[in-house]
PDB file of C-alpha atoms and ligand atoms in Angstrom:
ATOM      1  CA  UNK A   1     100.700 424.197 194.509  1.00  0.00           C
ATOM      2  CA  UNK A   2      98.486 421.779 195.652  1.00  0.00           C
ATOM      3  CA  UNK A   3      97.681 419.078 193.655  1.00  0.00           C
ATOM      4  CA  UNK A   4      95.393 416.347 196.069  1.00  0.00           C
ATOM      5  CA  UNK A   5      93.649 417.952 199.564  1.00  0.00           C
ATOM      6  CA  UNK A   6      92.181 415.314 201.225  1.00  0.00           C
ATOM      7  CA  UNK A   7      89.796 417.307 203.912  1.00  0.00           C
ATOM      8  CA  UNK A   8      88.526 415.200 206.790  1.00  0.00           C
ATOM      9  CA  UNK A   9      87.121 412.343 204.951  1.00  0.00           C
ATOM     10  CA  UNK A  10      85.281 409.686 207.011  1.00  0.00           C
ATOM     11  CA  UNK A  11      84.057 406.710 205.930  1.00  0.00           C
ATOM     12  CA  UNK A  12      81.980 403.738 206.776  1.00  0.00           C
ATOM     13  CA  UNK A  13      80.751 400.944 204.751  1.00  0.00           C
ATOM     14  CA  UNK A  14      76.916 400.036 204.307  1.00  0.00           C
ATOM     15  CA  UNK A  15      75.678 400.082 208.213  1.00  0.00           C
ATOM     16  CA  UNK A  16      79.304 399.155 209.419  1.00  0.00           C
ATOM     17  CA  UNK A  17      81.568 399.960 212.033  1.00  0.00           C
ATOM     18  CA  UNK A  18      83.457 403.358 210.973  1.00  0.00           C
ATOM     19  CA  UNK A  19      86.813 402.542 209.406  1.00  0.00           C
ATOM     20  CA  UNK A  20      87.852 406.439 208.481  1.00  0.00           C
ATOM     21  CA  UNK A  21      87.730 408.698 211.459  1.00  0.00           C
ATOM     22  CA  UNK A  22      89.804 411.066 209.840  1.00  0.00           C
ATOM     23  CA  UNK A  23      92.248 411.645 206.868  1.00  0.00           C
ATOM     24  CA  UNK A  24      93.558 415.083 206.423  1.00  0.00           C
ATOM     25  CA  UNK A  25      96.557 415.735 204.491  1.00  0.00           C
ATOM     26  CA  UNK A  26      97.636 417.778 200.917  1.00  0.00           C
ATOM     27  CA  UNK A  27      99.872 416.486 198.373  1.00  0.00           C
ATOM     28  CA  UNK A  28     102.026 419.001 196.799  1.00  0.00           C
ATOM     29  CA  UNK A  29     103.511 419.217 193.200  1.00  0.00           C
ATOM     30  CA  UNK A  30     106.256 417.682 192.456  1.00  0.00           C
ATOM     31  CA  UNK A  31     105.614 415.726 195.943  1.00  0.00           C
ATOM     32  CA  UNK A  32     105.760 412.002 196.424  1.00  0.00           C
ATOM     33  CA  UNK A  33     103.681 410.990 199.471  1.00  0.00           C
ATOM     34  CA  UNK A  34     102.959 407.375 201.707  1.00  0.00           C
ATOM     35  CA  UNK A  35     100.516 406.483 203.655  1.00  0.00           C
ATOM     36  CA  UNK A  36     101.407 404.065 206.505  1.00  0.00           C
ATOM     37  CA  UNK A  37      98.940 402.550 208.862  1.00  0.00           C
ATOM     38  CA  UNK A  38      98.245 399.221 211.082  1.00  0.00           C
ATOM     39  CA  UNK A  39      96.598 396.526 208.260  1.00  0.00           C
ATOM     40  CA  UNK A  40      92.905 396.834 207.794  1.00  0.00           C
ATOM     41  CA  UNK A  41      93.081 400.832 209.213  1.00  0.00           C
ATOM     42  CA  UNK A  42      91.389 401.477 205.800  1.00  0.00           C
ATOM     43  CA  UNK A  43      94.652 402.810 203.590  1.00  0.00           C
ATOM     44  CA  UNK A  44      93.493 400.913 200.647  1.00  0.00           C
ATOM     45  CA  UNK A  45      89.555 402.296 200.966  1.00  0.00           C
ATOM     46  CA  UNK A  46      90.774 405.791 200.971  1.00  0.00           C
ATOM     47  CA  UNK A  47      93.158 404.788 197.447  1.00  0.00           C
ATOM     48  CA  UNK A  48      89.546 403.940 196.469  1.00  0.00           C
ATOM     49  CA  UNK A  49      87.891 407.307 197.773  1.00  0.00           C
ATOM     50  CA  UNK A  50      90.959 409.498 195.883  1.00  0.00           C
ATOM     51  CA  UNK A  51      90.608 407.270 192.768  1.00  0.00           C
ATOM     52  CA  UNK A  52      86.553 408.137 192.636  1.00  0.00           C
ATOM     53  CA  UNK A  53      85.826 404.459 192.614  1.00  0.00           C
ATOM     54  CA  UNK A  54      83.787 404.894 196.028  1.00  0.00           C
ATOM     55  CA  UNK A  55      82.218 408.062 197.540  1.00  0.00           C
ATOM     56  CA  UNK A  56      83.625 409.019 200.938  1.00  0.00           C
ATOM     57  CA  UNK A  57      80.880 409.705 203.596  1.00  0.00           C
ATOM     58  CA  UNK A  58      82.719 412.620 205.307  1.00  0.00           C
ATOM     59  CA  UNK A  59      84.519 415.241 203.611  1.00  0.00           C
ATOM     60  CA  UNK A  60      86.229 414.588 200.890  1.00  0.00           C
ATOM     61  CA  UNK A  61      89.181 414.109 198.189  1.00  0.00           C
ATOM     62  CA  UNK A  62      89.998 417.422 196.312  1.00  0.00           C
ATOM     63  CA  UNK A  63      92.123 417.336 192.794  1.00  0.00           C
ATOM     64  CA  UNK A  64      92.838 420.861 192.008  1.00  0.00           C
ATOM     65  CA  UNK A  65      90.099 422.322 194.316  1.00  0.00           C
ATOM     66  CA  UNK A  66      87.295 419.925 192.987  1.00  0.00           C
ATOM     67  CA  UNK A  67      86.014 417.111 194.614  1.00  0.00           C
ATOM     68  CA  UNK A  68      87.358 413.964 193.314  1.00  0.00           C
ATOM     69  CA  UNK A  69      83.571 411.939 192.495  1.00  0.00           C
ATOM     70  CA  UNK A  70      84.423 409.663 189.923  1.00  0.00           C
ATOM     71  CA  UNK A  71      87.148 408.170 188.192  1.00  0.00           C
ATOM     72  CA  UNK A  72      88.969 410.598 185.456  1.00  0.00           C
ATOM     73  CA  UNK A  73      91.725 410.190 183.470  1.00  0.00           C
ATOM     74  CA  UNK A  74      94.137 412.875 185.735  1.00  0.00           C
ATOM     75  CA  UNK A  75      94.274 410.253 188.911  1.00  0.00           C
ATOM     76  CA  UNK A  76      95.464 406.437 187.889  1.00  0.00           C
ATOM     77  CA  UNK A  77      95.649 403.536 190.238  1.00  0.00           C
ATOM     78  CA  UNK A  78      98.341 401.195 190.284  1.00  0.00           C
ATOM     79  CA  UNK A  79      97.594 397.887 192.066  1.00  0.00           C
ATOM     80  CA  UNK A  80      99.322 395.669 194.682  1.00  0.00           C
ATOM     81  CA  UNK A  81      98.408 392.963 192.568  1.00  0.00           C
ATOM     82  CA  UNK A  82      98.934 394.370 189.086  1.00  0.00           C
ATOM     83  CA  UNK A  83      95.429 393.122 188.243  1.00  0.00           C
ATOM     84  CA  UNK A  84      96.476 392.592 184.605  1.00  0.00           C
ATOM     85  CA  UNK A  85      93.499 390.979 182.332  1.00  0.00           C
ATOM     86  CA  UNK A  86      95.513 387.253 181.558  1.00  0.00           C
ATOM     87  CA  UNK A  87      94.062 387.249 178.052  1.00  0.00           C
ATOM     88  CA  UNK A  88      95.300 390.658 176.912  1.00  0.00           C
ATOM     89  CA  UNK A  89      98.987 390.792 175.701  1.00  0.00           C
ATOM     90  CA  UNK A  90     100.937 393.294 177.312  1.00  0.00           C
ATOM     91  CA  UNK A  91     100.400 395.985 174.859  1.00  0.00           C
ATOM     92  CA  UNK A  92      96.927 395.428 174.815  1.00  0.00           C
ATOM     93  CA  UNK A  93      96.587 395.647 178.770  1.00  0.00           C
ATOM     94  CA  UNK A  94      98.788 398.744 178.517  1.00  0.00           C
ATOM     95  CA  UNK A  95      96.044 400.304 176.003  1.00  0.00           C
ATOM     96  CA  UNK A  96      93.481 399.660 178.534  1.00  0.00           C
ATOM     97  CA  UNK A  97      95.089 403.636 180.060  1.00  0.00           C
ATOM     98  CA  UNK A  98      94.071 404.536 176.913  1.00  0.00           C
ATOM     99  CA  UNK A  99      90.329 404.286 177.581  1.00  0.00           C
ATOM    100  CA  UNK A 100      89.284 407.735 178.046  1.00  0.00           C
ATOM    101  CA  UNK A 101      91.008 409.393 175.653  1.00  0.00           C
ATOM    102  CA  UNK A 102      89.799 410.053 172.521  1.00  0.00           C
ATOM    103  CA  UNK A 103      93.035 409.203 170.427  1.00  0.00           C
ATOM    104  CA  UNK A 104      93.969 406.642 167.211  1.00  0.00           C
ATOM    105  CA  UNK A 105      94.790 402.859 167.481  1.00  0.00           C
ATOM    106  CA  UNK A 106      97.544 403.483 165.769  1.00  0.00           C
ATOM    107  CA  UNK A 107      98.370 406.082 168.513  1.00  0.00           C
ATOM    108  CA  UNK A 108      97.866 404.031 171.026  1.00  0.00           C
ATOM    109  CA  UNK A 109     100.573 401.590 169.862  1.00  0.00           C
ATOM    110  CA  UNK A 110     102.876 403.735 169.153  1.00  0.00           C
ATOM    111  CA  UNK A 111     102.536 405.615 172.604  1.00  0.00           C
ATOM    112  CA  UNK A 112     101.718 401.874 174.647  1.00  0.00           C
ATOM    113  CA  UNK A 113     105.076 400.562 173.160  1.00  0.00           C
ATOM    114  CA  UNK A 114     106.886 403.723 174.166  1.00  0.00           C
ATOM    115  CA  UNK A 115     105.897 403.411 177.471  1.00  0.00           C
ATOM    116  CA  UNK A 116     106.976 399.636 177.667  1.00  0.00           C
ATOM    117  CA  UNK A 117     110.316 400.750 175.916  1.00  0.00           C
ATOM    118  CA  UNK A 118     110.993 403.125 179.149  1.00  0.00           C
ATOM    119  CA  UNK A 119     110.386 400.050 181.313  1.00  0.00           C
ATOM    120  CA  UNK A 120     113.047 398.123 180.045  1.00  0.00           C
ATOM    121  CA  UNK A 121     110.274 395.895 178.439  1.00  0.00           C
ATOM    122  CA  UNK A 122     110.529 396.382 174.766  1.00  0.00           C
ATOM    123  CA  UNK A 123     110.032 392.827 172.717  1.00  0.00           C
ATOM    124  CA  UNK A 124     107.320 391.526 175.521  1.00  0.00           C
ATOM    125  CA  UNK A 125     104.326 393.570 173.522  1.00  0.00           C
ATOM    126  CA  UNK A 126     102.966 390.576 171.933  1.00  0.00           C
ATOM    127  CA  UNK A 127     103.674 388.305 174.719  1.00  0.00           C
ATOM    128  CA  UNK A 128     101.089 387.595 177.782  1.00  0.00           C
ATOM    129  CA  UNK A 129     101.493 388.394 181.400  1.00  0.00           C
ATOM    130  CA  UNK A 130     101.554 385.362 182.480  1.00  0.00           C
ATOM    131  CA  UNK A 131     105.288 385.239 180.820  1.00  0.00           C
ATOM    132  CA  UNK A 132     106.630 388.091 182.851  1.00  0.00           C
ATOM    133  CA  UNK A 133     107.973 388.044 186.209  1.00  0.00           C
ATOM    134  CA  UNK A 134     106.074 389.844 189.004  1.00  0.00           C
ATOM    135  CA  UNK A 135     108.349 392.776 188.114  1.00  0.00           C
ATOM    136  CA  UNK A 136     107.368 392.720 185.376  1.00  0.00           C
ATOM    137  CA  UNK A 137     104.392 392.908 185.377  1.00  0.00           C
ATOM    138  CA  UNK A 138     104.273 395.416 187.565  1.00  0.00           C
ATOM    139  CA  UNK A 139     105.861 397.412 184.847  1.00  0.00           C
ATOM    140  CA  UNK A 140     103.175 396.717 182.322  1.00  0.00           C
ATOM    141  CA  UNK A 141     100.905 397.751 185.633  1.00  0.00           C
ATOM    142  CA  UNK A 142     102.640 401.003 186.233  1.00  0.00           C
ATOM    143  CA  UNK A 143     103.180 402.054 182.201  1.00  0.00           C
ATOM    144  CA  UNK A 144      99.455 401.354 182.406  1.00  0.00           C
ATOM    145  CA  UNK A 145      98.619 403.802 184.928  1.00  0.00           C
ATOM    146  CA  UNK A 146     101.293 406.257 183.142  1.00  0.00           C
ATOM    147  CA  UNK A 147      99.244 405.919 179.605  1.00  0.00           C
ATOM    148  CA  UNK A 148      96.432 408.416 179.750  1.00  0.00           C
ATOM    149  CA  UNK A 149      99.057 410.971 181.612  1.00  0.00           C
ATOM    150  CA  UNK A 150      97.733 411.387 184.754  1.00  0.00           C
ATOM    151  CA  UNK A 151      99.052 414.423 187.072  1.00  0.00           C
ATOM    152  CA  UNK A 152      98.270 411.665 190.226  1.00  0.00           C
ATOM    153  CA  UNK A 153      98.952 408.241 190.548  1.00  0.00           C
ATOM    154  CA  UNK A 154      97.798 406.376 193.551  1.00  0.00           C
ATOM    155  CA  UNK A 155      99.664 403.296 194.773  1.00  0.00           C
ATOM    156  CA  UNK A 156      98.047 400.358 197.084  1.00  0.00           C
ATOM    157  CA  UNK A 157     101.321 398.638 197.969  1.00  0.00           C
ATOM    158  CA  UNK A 158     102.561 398.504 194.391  1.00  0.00           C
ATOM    159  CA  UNK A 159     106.201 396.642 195.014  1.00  0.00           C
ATOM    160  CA  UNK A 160     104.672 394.071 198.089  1.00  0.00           C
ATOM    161  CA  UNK A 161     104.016 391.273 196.294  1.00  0.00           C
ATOM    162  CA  UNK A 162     107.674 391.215 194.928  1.00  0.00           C
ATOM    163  CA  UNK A 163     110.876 389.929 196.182  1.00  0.00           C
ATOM    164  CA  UNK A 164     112.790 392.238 198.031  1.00  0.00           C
ATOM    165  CA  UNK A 165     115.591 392.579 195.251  1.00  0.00           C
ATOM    166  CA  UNK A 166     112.959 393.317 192.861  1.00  0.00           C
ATOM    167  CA  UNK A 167     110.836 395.516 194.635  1.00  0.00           C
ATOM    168  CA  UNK A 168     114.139 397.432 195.292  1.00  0.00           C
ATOM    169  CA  UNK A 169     114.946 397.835 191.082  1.00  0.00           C
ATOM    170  CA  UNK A 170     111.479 398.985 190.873  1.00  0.00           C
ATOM    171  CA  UNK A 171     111.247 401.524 193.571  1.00  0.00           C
ATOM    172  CA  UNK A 172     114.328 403.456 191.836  1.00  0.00           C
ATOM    173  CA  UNK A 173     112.822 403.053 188.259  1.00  0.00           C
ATOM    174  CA  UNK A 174     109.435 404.510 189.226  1.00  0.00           C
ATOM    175  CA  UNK A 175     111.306 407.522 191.022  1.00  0.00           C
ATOM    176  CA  UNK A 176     113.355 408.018 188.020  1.00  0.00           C
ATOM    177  CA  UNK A 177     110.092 408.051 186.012  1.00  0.00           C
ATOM    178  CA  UNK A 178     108.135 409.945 188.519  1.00  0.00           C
ATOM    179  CA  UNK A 179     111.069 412.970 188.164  1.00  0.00           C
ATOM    180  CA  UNK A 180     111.005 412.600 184.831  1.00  0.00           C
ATOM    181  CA  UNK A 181     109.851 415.957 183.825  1.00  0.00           C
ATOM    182  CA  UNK A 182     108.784 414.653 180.136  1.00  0.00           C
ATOM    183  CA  UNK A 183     106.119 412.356 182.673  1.00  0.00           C
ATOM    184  CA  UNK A 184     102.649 413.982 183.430  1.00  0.00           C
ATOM    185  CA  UNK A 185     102.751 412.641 187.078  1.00  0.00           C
ATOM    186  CA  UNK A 186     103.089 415.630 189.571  1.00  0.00           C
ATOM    187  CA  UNK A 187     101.916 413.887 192.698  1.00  0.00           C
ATOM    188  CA  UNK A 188     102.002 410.434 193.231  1.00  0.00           C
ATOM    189  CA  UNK A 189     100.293 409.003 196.773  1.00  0.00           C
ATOM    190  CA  UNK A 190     101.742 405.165 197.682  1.00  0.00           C
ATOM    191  CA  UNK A 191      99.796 403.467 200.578  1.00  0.00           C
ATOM    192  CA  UNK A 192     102.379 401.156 202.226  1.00  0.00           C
ATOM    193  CA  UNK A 193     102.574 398.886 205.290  1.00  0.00           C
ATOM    194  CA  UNK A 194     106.666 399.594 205.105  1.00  0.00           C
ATOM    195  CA  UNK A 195     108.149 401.618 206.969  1.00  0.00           C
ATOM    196  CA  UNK A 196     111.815 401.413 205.750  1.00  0.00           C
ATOM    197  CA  UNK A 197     110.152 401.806 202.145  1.00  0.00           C
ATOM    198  CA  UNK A 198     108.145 404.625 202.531  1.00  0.00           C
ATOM    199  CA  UNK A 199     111.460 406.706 204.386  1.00  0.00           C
ATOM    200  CA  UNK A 200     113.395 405.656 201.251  1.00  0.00           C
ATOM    201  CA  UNK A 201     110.491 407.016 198.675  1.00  0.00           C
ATOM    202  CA  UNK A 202     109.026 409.764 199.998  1.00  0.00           C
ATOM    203  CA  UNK A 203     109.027 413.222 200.528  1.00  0.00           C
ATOM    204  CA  UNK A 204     106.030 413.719 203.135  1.00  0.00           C
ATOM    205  CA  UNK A 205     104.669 410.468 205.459  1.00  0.00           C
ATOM    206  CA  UNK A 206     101.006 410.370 206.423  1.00  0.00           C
ATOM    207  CA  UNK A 207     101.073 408.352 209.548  1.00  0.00           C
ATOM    208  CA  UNK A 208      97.546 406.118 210.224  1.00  0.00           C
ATOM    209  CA  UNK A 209      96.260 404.972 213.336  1.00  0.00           C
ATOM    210  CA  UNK A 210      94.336 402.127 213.913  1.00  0.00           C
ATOM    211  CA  UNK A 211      90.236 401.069 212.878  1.00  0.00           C
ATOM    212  CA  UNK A 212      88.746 404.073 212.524  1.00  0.00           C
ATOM    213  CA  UNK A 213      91.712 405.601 210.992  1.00  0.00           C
ATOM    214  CA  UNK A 214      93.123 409.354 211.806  1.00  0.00           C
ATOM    215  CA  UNK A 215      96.517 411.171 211.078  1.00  0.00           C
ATOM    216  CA  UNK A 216      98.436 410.469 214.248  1.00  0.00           C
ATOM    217  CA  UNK A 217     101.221 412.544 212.520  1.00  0.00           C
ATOM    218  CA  UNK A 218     102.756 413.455 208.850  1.00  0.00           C
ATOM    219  CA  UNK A 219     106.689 413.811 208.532  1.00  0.00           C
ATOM    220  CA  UNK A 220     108.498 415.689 205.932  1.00  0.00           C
ATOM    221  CA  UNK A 221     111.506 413.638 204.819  1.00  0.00           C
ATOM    222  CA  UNK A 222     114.091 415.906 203.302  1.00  0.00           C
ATOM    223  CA  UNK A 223     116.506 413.441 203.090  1.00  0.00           C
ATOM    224  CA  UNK A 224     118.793 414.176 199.642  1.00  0.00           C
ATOM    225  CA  UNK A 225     118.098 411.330 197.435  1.00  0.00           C
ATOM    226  CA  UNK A 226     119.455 408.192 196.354  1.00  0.00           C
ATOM    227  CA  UNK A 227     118.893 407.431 200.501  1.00  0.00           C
ATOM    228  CA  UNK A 228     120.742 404.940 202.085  1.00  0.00           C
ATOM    229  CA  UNK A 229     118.849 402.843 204.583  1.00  0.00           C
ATOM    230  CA  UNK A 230     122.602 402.706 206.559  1.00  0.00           C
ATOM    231  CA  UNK A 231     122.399 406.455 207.153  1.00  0.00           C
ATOM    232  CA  UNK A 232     121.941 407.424 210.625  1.00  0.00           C
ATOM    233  CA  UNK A 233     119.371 410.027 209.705  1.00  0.00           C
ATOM    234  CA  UNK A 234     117.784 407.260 208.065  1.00  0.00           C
ATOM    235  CA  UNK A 235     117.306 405.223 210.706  1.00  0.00           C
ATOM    236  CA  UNK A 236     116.305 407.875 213.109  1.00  0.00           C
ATOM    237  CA  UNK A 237     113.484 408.637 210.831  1.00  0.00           C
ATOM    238  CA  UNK A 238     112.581 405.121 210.692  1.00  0.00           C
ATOM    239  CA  UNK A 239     112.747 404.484 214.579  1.00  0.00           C
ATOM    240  CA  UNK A 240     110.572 407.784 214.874  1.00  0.00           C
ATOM    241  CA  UNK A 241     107.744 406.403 212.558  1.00  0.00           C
ATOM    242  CA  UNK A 242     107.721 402.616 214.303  1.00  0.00           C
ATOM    243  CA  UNK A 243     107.489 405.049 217.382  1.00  0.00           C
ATOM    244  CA  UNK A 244     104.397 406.716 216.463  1.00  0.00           C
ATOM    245  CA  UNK A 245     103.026 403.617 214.556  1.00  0.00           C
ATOM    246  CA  UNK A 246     103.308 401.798 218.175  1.00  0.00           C
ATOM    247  CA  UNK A 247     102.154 404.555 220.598  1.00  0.00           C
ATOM    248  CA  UNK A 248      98.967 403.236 221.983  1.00  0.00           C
ATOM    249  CA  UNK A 249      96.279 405.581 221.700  1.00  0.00           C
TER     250      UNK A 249
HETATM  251  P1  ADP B   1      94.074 398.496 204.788  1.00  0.00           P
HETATM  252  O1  ADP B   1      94.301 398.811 203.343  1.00  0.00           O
HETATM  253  O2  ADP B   1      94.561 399.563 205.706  1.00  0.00           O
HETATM  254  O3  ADP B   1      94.599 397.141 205.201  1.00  0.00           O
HETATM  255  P2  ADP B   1      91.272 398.313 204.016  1.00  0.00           P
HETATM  256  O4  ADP B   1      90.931 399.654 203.480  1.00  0.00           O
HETATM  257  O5  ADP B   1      91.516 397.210 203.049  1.00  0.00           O
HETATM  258  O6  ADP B   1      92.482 398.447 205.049  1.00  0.00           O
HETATM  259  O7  ADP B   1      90.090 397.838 204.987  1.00  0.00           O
HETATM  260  C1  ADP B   1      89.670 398.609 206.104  1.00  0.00           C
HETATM  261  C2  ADP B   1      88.567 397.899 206.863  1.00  0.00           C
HETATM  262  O8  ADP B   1      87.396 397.874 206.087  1.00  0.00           O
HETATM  263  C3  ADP B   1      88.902 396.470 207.227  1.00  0.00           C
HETATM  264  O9  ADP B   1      88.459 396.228 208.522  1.00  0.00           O
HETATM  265  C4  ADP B   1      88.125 395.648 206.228  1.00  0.00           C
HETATM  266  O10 ADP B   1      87.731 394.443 206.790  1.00  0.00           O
HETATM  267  C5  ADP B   1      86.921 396.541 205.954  1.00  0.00           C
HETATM  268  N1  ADP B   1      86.424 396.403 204.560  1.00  0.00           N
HETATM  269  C6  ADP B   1      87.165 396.456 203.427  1.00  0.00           C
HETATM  270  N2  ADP B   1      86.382 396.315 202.342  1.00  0.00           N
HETATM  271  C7  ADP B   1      85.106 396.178 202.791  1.00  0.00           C
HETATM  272  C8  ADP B   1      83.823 396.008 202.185  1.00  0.00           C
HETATM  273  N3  ADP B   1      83.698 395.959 200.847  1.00  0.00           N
HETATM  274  N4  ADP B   1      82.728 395.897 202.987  1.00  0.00           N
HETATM  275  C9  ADP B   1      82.840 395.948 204.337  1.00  0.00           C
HETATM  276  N5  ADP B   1      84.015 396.115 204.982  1.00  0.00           N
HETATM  277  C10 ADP B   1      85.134 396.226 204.241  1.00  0.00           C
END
């Protein structure tokens, strides 16, 4: 089933040069797709087009057949900066997911400090961000995203502003989370700038050109999972995608 169909979108900002040519690509159920492009090939503005925050100017982003024109509750955004509000305590910048749903405060603690349970952050609820490692706050940014159950979540380089040995403790927890069947997620859509990253996480690669962006070419990865980054097929994979990534065009 298809849960996201982006259809040729283009887009240019106000009287610019075009930075979307064009993006064409589905994202399945149960599918885990990247995005990988050249910086500034406009992966982040289309996050922005699927998450309804900006209206394409071509085509467009479908969610179940309908044209994705606003934000809604179904798609959540998780950002490369967490973009957590400083003044909020972590349970309280959790409930911010909560927004559009019409449910109980008392619901919405009880569900925000489930979610930070899962994430290996229960007794931080009361604390601030600013006590939390980037990890963790990207936690509190992804159980967030998770609170008003989306069935997409959209990723602008969610583990790139951590350490390598972070970022790789993450990755795993929000696959385990993502195939957690008890989650609402059923696509998720990660714009990335890494290649080895996006092999290790994903099930279909969307391969970018350059300013103004088109699909130069989307892999399937059917790699069993965990992956090893050691494994020849692995590598091949990897070597294939800096291939296409560095194919002048
Ligand atoms: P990426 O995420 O692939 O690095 P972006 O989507 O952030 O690329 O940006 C794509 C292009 O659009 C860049 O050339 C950038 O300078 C330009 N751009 C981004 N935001 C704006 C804006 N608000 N107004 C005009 N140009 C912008």
């Amino acid at each position: 089933m298809i849960i996201i169909n982006s259809k040729e979108v283009g887009f240019s900002y106000d009287n610019e040069q075009e930075v979307i040519k064009n993006i064409t690509f589905t994202a399945m159920n149960d599918e885990f797709v990247s995005i990988i492009g050249p910086s500034g090939c406009g992966k982040s503005t289309f996050l922005r087009i699927a998450a309804g925050l900006i209206k394409s100017s071509r085509g467009g982003v479908f969610y179940k057949e309908k044209k994705v024109e606003k934000p809604s509750r179904e798609i959540s955004f998780v950002f490369q900066d967490f973009a957590l509000l400083p003044w909020l305590t972590n349970i309280e910048n959790v409930k911010i997911g909560y927004s559009m749903l019409k449910i109980t405060e008392q619901e919405k603690n009880k569900h925000a400090a489930e979610l930070l349970k899962s994430f290996g952050l229960e007794g931080f609820e009361y604390t601030y961000p600013n006590m939390l490692s980037g990890g963790m706050k990207q936690r509190v940014g992804i159980a967030r995203a998770l609170a008003s159950e989306p069935e997409v979540l959209l990723m602008d380089e969610p583990f790139s502003a951590l350490d390598e040995l972070t970022a790789n403790t993450l990755r795993y927890d929000v696959l385990e989370q993502l195939k957690n069947k008890k989650r609402s997620v059923k696509s998720v859509i990660m714009v990335t700038h890494n290649v080895e990253e996006a092999v290790e996480l994903s099930d279909k690669i969307v391969v970018l050109s350059g300013k103004p962006s088109k699909v130069l070419s989307i892999e399937e990865i059917n790699m069993k999972r965990p992956r090893s980054r050691r494994d020849p097929i692995f590598l091949d994979t990897v070597d294939k995608i800096y291939k296409i990534l560095s194919t002048p065009q």
